[in-house]
Coordinates of C-alpha atoms in Angstrom, one line a residue:
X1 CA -24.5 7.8 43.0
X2 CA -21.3 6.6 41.9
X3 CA -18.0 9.0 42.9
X4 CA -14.4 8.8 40.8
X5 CA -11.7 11.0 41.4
X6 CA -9.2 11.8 38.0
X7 CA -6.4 14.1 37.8
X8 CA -8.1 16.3 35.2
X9 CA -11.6 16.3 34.1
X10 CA -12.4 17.0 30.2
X11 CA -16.2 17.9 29.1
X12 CA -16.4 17.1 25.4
X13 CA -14.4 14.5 23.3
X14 CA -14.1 16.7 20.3
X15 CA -10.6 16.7 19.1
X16 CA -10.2 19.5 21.5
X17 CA -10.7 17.4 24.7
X18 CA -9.3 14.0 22.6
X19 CA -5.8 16.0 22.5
X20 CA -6.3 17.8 25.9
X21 CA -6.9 14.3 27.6
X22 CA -4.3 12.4 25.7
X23 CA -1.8 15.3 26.5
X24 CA -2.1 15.6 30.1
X25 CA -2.1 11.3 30.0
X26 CA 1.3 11.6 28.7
X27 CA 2.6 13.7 30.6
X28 CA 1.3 11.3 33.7
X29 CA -1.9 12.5 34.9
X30 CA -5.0 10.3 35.0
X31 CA -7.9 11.5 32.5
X32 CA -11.6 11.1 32.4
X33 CA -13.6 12.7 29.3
X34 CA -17.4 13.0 29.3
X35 CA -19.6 13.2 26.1
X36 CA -23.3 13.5 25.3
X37 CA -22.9 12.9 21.0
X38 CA -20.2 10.6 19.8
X39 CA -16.7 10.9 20.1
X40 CA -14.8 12.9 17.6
X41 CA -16.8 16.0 18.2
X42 CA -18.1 18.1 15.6
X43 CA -15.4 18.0 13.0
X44 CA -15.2 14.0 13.0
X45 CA -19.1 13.6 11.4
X46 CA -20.4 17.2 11.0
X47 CA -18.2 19.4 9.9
X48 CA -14.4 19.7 8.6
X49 CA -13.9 15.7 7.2
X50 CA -17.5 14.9 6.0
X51 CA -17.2 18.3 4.2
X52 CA -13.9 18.1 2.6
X53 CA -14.8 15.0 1.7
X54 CA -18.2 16.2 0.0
X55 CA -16.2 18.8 -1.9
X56 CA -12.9 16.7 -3.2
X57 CA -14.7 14.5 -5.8
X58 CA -15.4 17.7 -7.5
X59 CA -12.2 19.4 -7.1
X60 CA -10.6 16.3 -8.7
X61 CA -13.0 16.7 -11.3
X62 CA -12.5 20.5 -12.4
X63 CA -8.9 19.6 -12.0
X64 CA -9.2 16.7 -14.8
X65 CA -10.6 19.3 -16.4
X66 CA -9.0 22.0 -17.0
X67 CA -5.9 19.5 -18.3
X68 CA -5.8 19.0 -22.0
X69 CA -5.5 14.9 -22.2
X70 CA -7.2 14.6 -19.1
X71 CA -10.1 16.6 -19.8
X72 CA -10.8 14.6 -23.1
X73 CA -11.0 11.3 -20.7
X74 CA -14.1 12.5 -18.4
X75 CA -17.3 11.3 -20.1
X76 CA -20.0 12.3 -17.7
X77 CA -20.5 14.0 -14.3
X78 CA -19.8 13.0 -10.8
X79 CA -21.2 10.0 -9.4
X80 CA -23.7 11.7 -6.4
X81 CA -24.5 8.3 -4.8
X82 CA -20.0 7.6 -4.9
X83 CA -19.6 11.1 -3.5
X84 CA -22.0 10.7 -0.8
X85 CA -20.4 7.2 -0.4
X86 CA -17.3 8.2 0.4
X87 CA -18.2 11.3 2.5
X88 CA -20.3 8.4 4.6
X89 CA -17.0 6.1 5.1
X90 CA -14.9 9.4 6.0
X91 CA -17.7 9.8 9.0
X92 CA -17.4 6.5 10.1
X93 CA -20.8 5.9 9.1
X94 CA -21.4 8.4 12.5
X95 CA -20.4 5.4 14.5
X96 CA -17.4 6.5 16.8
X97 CA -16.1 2.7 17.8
X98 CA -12.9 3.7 16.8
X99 CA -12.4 6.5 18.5
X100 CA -13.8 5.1 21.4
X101 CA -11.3 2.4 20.9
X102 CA -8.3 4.9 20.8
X103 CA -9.8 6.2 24.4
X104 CA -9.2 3.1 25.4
X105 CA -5.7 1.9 24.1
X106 CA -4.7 6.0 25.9
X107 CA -5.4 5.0 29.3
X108 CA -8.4 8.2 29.2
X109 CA -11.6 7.0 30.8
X110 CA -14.9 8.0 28.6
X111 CA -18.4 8.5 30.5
X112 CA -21.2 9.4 28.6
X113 CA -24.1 11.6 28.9
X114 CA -24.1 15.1 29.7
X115 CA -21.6 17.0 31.8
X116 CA -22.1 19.7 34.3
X117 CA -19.9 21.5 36.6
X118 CA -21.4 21.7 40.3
X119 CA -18.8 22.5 42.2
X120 CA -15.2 23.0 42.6
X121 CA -13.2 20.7 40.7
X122 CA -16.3 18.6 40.4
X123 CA -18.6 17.4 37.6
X124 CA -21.8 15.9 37.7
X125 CA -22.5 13.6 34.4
X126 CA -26.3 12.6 33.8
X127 CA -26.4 9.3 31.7
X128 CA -29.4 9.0 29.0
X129 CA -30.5 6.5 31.5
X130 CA -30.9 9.0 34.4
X131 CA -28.0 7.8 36.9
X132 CA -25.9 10.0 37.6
X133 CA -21.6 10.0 38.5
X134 CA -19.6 12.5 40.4
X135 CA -16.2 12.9 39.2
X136 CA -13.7 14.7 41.2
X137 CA -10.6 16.4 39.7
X138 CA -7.3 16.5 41.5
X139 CA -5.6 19.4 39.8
X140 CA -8.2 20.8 36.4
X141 CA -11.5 20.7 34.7
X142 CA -11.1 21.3 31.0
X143 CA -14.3 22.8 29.3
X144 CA -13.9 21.6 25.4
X145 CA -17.5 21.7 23.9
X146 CA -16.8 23.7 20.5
X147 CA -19.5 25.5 19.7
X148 CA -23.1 25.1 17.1
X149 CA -25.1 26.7 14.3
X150 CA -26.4 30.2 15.5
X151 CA -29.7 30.3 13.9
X152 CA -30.6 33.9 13.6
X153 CA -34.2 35.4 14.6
X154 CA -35.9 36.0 11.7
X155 CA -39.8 35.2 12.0
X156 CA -40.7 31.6 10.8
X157 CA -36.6 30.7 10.3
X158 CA -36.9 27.5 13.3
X159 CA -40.5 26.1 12.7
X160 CA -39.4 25.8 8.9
X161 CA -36.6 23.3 10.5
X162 CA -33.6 24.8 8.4
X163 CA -30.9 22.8 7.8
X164 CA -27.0 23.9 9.7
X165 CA -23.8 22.6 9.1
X166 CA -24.9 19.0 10.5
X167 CA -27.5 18.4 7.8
X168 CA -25.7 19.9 5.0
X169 CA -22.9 17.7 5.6
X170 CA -24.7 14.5 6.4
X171 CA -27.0 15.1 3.8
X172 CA -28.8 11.9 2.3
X173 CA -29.9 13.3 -1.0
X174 CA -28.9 16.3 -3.1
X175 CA -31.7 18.7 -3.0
X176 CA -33.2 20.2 -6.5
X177 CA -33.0 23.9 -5.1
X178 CA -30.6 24.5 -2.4
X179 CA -31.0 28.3 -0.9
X180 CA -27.9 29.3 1.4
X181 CA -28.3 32.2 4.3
X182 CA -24.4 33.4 4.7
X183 CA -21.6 34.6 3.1
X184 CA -18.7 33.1 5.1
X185 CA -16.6 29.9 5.0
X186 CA -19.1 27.1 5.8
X187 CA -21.9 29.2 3.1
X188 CA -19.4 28.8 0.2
X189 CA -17.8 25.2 0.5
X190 CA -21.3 24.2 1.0
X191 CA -22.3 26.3 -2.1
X192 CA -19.8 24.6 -4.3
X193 CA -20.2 21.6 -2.7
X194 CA -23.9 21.1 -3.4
X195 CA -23.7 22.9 -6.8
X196 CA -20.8 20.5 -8.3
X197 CA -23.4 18.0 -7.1
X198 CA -26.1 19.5 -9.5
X199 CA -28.7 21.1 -6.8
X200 CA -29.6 24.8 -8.1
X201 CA -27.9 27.0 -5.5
X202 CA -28.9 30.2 -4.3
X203 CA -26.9 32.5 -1.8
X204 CA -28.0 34.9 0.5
X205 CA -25.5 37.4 1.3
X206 CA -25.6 40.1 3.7
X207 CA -22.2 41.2 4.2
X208 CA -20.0 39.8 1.4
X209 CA -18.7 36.5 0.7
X210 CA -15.8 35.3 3.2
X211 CA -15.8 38.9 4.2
X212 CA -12.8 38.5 6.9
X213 CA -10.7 37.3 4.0
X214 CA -8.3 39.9 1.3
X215 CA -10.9 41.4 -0.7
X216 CA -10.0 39.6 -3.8
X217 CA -10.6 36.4 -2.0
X218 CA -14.1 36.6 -2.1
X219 CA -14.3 38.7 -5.8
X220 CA -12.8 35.5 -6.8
X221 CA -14.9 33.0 -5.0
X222 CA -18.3 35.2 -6.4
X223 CA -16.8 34.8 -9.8
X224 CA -16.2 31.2 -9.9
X225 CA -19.2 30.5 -8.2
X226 CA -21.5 32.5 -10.6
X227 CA -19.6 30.7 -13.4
X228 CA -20.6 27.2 -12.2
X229 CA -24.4 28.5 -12.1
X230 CA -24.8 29.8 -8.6
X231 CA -27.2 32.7 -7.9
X232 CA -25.2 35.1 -5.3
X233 CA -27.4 37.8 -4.3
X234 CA -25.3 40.4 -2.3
X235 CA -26.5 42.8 0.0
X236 CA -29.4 40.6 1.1
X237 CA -31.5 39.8 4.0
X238 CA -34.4 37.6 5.1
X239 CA -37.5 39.3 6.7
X240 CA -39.1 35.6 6.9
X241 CA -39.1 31.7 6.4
X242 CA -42.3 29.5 5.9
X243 CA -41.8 25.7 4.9
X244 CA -44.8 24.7 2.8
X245 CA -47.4 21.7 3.2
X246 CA -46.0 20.1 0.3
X247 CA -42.3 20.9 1.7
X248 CA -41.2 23.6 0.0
X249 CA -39.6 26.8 1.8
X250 CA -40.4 30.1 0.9
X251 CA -38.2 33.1 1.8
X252 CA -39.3 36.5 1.6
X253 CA -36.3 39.5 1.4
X254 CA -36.2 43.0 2.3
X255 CA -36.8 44.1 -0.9
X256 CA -40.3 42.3 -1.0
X257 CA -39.1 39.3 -3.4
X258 CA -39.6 35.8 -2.5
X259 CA -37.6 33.2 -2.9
X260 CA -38.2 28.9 -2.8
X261 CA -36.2 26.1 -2.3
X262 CA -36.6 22.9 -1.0
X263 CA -33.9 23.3 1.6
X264 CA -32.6 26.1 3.3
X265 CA -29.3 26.2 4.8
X266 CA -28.5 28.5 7.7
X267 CA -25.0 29.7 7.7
X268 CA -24.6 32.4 9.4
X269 CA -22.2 32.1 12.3
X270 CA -21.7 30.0 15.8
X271 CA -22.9 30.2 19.6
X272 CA -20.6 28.2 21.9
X273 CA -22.4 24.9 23.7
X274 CA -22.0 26.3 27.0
X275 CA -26.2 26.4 27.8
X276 CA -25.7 23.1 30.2
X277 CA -22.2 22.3 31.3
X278 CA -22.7 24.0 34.7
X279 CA -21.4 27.9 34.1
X280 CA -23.8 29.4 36.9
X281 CA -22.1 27.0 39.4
X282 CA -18.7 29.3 39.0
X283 CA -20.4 32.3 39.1
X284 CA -20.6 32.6 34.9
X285 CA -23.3 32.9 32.6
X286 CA -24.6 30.0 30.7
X287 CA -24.6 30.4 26.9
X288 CA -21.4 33.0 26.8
X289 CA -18.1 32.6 25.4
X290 CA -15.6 31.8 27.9
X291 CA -12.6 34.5 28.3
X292 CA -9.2 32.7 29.6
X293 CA -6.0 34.0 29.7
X294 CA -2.9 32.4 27.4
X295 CA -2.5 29.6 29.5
X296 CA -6.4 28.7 28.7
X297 CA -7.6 29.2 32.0
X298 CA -11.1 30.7 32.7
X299 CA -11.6 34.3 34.0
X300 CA -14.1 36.0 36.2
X301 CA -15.7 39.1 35.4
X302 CA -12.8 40.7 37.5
X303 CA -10.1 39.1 34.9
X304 CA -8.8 36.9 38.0
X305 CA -8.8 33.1 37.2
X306 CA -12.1 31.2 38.4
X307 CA -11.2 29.3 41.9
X308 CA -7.6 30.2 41.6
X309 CA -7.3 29.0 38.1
X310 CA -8.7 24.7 38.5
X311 CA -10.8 25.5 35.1
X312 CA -9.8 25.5 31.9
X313 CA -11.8 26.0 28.2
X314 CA -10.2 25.2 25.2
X315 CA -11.0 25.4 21.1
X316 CA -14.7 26.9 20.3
X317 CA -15.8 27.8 23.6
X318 CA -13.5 30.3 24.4
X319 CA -14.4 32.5 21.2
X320 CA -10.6 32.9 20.2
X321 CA -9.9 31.0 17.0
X322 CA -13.3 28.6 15.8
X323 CA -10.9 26.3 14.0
X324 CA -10.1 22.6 15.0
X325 CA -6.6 22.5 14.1
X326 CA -6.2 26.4 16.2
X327 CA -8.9 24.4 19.0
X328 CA -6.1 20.9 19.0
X329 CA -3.3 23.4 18.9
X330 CA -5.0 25.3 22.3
X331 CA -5.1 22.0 23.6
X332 CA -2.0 20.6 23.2
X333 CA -1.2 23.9 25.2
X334 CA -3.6 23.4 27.7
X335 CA -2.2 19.8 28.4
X336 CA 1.4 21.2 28.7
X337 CA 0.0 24.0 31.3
X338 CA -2.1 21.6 33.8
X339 CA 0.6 18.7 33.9
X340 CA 3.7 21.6 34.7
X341 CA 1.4 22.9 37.5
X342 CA 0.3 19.9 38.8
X343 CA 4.0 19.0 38.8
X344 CA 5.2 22.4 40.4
X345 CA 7.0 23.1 37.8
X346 CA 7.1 26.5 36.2
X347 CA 4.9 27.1 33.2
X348 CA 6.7 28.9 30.2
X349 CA 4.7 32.0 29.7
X350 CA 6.8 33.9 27.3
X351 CA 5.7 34.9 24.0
X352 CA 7.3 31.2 22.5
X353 CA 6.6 29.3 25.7
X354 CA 5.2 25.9 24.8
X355 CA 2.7 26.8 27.5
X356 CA 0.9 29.8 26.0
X357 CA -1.4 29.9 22.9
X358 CA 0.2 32.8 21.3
X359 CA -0.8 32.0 17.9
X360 CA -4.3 32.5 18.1
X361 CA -4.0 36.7 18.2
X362 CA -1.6 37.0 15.1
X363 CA -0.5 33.6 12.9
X364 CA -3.6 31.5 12.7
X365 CA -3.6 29.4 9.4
X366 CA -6.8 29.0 7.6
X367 CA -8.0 27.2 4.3
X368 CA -11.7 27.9 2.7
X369 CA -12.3 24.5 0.0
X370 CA -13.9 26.7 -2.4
X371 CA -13.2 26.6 -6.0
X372 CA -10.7 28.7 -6.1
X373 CA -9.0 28.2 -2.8
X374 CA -8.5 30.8 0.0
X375 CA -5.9 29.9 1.7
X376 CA -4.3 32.4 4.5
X377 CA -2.2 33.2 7.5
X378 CA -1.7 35.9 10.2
X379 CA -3.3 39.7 9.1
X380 CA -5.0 40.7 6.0
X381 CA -3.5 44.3 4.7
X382 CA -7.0 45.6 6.6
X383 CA -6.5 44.5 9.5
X384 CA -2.0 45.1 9.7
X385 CA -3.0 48.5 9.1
X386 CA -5.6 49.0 11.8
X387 CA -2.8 48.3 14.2
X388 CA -0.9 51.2 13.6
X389 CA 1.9 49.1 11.9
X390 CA 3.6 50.6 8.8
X391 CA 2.7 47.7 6.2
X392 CA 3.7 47.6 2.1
X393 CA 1.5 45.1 0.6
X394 CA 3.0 42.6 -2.6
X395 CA 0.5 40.8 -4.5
X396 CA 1.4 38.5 -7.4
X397 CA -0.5 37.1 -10.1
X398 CA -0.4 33.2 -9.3
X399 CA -1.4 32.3 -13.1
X400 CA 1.8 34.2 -14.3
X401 CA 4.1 31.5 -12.2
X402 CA 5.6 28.9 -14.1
X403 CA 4.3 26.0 -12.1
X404 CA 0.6 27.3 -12.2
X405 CA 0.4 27.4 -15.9
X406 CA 1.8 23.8 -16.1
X407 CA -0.8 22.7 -13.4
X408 CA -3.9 23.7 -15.1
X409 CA -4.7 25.7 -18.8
X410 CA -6.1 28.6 -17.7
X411 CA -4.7 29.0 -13.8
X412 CA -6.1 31.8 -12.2
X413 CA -4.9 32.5 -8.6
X414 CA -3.1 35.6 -6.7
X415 CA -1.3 35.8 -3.9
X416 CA -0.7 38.7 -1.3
X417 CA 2.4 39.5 1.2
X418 CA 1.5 41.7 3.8
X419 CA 4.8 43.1 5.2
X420 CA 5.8 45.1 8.6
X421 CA 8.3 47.5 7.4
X422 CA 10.2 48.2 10.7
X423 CA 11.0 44.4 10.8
X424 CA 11.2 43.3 7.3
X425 CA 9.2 40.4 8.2
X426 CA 5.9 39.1 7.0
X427 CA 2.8 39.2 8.8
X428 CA 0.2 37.9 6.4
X429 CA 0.3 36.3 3.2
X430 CA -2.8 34.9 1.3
X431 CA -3.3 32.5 -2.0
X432 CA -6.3 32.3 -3.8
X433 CA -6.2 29.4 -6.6
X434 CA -6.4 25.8 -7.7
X435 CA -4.6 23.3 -5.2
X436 CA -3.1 26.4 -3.4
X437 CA -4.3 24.9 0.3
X438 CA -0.6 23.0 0.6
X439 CA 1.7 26.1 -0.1
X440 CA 0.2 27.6 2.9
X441 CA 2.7 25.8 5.8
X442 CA 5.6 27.8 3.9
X443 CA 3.9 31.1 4.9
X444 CA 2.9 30.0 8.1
X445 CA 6.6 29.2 9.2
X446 CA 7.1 32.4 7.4
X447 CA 5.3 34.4 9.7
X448 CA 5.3 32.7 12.9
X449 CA 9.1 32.6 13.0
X450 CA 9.2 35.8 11.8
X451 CA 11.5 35.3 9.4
X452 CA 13.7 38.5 7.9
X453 CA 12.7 38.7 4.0
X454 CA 16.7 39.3 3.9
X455 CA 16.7 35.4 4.7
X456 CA 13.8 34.5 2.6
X457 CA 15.8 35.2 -0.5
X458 CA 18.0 32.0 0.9
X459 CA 14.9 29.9 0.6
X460 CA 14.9 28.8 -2.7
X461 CA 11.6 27.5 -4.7
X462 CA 11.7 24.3 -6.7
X463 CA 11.5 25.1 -10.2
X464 CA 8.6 24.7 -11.9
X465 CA 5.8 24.6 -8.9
X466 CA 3.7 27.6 -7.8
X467 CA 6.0 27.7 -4.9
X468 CA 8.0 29.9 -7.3
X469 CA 4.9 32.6 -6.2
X470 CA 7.4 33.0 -3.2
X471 CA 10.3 34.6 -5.5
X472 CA 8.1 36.4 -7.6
X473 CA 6.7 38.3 -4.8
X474 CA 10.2 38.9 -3.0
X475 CA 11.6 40.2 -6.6
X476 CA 8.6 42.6 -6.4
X477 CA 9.7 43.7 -3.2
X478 CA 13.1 44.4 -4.0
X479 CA 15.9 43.8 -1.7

């Protein structure tokens, strides 16, 4: 049994743990990063790239589309066997040489196999092969394993061998009849996705489509998704799954109706990977969400940080934002924390601190790749309100801007300002619409600097782009 000792100690090489590990390298400390998969994590080959990569052949296409001149220029469909192509070369082929290669060139030392905690400051990692390596932390032990497809207990739903995230998005083949169980972000991409690929597209919705979004968000997302031929059946559950002999699966609803498909995707929301990374050696519970504190550090069931505050869990795990961008920006946080402690320097704790992942509770950005986009920041009006804060909500109609009409025939889009009265700031903003996913860093600045509307009206649009949404909405609100 072989025995390293490392500054800091990541399980998982996600981007979470790649940007906690090249963070705290940086900033001087040794590094050592264990995975079981590849490395790149969940969003490198199963999730956020091979998606968006699934889904922007066809946005391109509806895009040529709906542009007179353009639109007289397409002479087929999309090319399935090019789409699938090109999501392949955007997953590496779900070969991770290169980011092993990047490990490398960072000075951050990769074991494989699976990691477990066994002691203080001390993980065990078991190779495929059965040997086994002690590592030793000096100063932290950063748990970054994200999370995976909750698959729901409904009778028959595993032996029918439904398909999560990870098949959808390495998919070899477009099924014929695609059925969908969900309503939220990863149901609808992968509903457009498979439906602009010409599979026949069922949804099974229980509580709404993308039903933590603005209301009209998902009215819109319904719409457009009806119109390109998908069956969205609301208020629906599944009682039971059987997968046929011949390969078919069969889903039988509440209401006594059965429905078939050849695959069935399972989309209804994420348990963290926290089964086998050691949790009952701290005195936790193996399969929960981690709870930490601002600085990322884990907590006991008393709230006090575990040992004295040597473990860390960053991105899924910890249940606070499942977003890799909100999971790289934890880490980048994380890093800062663990190499200022380990320094004896003092660790910036205040609201703004570079220290602290304040964002997470009130400005995280998000982006749903649905036709139309969703794309949004800090509160909906729903949830502003429920804090007791005295709101006044501005929408606009996006089609009705200048720069939306010349982007498309036909735009349809809104947007939303969710404003805080006493401060005159904003503290949401949501777009729904074509191409509307790179307006959203405007609002996001916006709302995380907390910036007065007074000085908004000094921020002046380019004329003519759908930026121009932004002085439409402030002449609504009036100075």
């Amino acid at each position: 049994m072989d025995t390293t000792t490392y500054d800091v100690i990541i399980i998982g090489a996600g981007p979470v743990g790649e940007n906690v590990a090249d963070r705290v390298t940086q900033g001087g400390l040794s590094a050592a990063i264990v995975e079981r998969e590849l490395v790149g994590g969940e969003c490198s080959y199963w999730a956020c790239i091979p998606t968006k990569a699934l889904l922007r052949s066809g946005a391109a296409f509806r895009a040529a589309r709906d542009v007179p001149g353009a639109r007289e220029a397409l002479t087929g469909g999309l090319d399935v066997a090019a789409v699938l192509g090109r999501r392949d070369a955007f997953a590496a082929h779900w070969k991770d040489q290169n980011q092993v290669s990047w490990l490398d060139q960072a000075g951050i030392s990769l074991y494989r196999g699976q990691g477990r905690i066994n002691s203080t400051r001390t993980v065990e990692v078991t190779g495929d092969d059965g040997a086994t390596t002690v590592l030793t932390a000096r100063h932290a032990v950063v748990i970054a394993t994200g999370s995976g497809a909750l698959v729901p207990d409904i009778a028959g739903l595993r032996e029918a061998e439904p398909w999560t995230n990870r098949e959808a998005a390495a998919a070899a083949a477009v099924p014929d009849r695609l059925a969908i169980l969900g309503g939220g972000a990863v149901a609808a991409e992968m509903a457009t996705a498979f439906a602009g690929l010409g599979a026949s597209v069922t949804m099974l919705v229980r509580d709404g489509v993308l039903p933590r979004a603005e209301p009209f968000a998902g009215d819109l997302v319904v719409e457009s998704l009806r119109d390109a031929g998908v069956t969205v059946r609301l208020g629906t559950e599944a009682t039971s799954v059987t997968r046929e002999a011949d390969g078919t699966v069969r889903i039988s609803l509440t209401d006594g109706e059965q429905i078939e498909a050849d695959e069935l995707l399972v989309a209804t929301g994420r348990v963290p990977n926290t089964q086998d990374v050691g949790l009952d050696a701290v005195g936790l519970t193996p399969r929960a969400w981690l709870e930490v504190d601002d600085t990322l550090r884990v907590l006991a069931a008393d709230g006090a940080p575990i040992g004295g505050g040597w473990l860390y869990a960053a991105g899924d795990v910890n249940q606070r934002v499942l977003l890799t961008h909100q999971g790289k920006y934890q880490a980048r946080a994380v890093g800062d924390v663990i190499v200022a402690r380990a320094k004896g320097e003092p660790v910036q704790d205040h609201q703004w601190g570079r220290h602290v992942a304040t964002a997470d509770q009130r400005a995280v950005p998000q982006v749903v790749f649905t036709e139309p986009e969703i794309a949004s920041v800090g509160l909906t009006a729903a949830a502003a309100a429920a804090t007791g804060m005295r709101i006044r909500v501005i929408d606009q109609d996006l089609g009705a801007v200048t720069g939306s009409a010349l982007h498309a025939d036909g735009y349809r889009g809104q947007a939303r300002m969710v404003v805080d009265e006493e401060r005159r700031v904003i503290v949401g903003f949501t777009l729904a619409g074509p191409d509307v996913a790179e307006l959203l860093h405007a609002a996001t600045i916006a709302v995380v600097g907390e910036v007065p509307l007074d000085r908004l009206w000094h921020a002046v649009p380019a004329f003519p782009t759908t930026s121009e949404v932004w002085l439409r909405l402030l002449e609504a609100y009036g100075r």
